[in-house]
Tab-separated table of C-alpha atoms in Angstrom:
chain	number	residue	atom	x	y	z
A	1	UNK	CA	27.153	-5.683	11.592
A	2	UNK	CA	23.747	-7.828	10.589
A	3	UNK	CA	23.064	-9.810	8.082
A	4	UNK	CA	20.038	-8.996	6.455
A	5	UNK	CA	17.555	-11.947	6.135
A	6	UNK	CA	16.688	-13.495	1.863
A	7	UNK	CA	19.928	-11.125	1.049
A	8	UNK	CA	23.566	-11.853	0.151
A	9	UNK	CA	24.278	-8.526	2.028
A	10	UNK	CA	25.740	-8.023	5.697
A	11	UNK	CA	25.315	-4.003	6.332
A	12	UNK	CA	27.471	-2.056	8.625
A	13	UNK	CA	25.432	0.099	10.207
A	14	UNK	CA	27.052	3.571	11.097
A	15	UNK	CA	23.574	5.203	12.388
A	16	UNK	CA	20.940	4.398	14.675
A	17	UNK	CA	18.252	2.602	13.147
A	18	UNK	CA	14.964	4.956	12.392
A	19	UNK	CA	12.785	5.462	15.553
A	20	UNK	CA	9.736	3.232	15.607
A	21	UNK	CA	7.377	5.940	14.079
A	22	UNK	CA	9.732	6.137	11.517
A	23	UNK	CA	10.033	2.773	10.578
A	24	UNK	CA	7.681	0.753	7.592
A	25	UNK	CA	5.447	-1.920	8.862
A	26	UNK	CA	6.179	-5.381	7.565
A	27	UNK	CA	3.039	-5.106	5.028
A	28	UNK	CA	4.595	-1.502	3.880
A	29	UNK	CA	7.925	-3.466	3.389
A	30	UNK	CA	6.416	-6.861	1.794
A	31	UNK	CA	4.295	-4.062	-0.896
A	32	UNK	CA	7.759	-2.630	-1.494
A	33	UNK	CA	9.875	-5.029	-2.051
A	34	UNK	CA	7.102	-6.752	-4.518
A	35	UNK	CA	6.913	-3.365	-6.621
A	36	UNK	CA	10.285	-3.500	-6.744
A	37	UNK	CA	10.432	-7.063	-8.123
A	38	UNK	CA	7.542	-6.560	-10.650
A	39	UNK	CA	9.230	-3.322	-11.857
A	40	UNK	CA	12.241	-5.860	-12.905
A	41	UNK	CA	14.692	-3.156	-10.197
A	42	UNK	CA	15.780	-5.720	-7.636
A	43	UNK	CA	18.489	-6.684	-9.551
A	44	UNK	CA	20.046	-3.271	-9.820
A	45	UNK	CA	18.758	-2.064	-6.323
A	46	UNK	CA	19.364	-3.319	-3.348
A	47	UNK	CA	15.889	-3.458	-1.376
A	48	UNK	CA	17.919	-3.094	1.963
A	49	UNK	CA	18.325	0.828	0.125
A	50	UNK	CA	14.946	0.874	-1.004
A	51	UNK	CA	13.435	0.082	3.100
A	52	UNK	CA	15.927	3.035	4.578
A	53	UNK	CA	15.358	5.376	1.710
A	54	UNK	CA	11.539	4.980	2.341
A	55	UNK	CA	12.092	5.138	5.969
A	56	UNK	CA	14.203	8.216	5.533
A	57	UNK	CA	13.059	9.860	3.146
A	58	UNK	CA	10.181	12.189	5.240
A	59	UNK	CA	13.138	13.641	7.359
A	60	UNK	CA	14.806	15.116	3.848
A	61	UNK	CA	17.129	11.949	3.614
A	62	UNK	CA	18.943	11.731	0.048
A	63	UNK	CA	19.969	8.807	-1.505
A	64	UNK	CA	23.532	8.471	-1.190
A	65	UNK	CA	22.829	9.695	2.661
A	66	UNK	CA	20.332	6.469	3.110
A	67	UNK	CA	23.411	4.375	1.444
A	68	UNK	CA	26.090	5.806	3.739
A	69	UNK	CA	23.781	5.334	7.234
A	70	UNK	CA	23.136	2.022	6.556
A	71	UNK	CA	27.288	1.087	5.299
A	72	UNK	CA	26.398	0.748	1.229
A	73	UNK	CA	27.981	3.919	0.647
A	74	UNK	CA	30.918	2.326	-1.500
A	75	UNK	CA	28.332	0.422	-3.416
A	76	UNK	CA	26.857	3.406	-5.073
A	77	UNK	CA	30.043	3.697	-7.507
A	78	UNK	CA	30.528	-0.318	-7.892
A	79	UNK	CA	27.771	-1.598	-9.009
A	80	UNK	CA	25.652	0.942	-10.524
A	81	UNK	CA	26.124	4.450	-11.142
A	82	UNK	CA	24.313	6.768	-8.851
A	83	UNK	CA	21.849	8.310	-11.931
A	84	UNK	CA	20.744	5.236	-13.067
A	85	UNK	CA	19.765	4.264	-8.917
A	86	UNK	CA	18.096	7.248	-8.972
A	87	UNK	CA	16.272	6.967	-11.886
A	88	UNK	CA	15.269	3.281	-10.641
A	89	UNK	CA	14.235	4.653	-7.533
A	90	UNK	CA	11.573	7.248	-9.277
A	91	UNK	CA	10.219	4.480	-11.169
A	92	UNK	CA	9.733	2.747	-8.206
A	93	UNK	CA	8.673	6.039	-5.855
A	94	UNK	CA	5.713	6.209	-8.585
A	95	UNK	CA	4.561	3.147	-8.973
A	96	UNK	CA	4.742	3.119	-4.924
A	97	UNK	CA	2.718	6.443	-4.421
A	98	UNK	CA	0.275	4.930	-7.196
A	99	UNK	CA	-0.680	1.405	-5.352
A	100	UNK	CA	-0.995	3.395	-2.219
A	101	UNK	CA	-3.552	5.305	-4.129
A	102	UNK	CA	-5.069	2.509	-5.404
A	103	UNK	CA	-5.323	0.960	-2.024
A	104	UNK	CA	-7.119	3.762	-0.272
A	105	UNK	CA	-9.269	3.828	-3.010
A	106	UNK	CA	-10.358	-0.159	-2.393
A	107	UNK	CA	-10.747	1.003	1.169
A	108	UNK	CA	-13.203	3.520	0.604
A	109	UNK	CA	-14.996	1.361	-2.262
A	110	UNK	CA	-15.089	-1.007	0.721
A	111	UNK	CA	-16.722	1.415	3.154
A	112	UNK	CA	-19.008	2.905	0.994
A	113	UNK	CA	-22.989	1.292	1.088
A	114	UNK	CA	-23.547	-0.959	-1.670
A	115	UNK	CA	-26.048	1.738	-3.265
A	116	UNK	CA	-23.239	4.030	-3.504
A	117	UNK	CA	-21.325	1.931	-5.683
């Protein structure tokens, strides 16, 4: 069991934890975890799902499979029905993919000569 730090939850952990190549870095969790405040979801999603779903989610990982490895399996059905967490979680997958987007294209507005711009 850990508790899991600026959260209410403790998780029971009934898989290993991703590898390290698998896992977000802290400014990949700290963008998540914002989008997921400004899209008004944290409330009805817990961002300790929203971190392992991201983490997992390359290998093929579902949902309910990144609830169950990381012990909020029974949580799905209690506080939110599985459809609307989905349908939070594709809000949230967008407006993810779209700021990483955005990001690169900063980066290469960044590299480019001034001339170019």
């Amino acid at each position: 069991m850990t508790d899991t730090p600026g959260s209410r939850l403790t998780l029971i952990v009934d898989q290993p934890t991703p590898t390290a190549r698998h896992r977000l870095p802290p400014r990949e969790q700290a963008k998540a975890l914002r989008l997921l405040r400004t899209l008004g979801l944290e409330a009805d999603t817990p961002p300790e799902l929203v971190l392992a779903w991201l983490e997992r989610r390359d290998g093929g990982c579902s949902l309910p499979e990144a609830a169950r490895q990381i012990g909020l399996g029974n949580w799905l059905g209690i506080t939110t029905s599985l459809a609307d967490l989905t349908q939070n979680l594709a809000r949230f997958e967008a407006a993810y993919a779209l700021d990483s987007v955005l990001d690169s294209l900063t980066v290469l507005a960044e590299q480019s000569p001034p001339e170019s711009r």
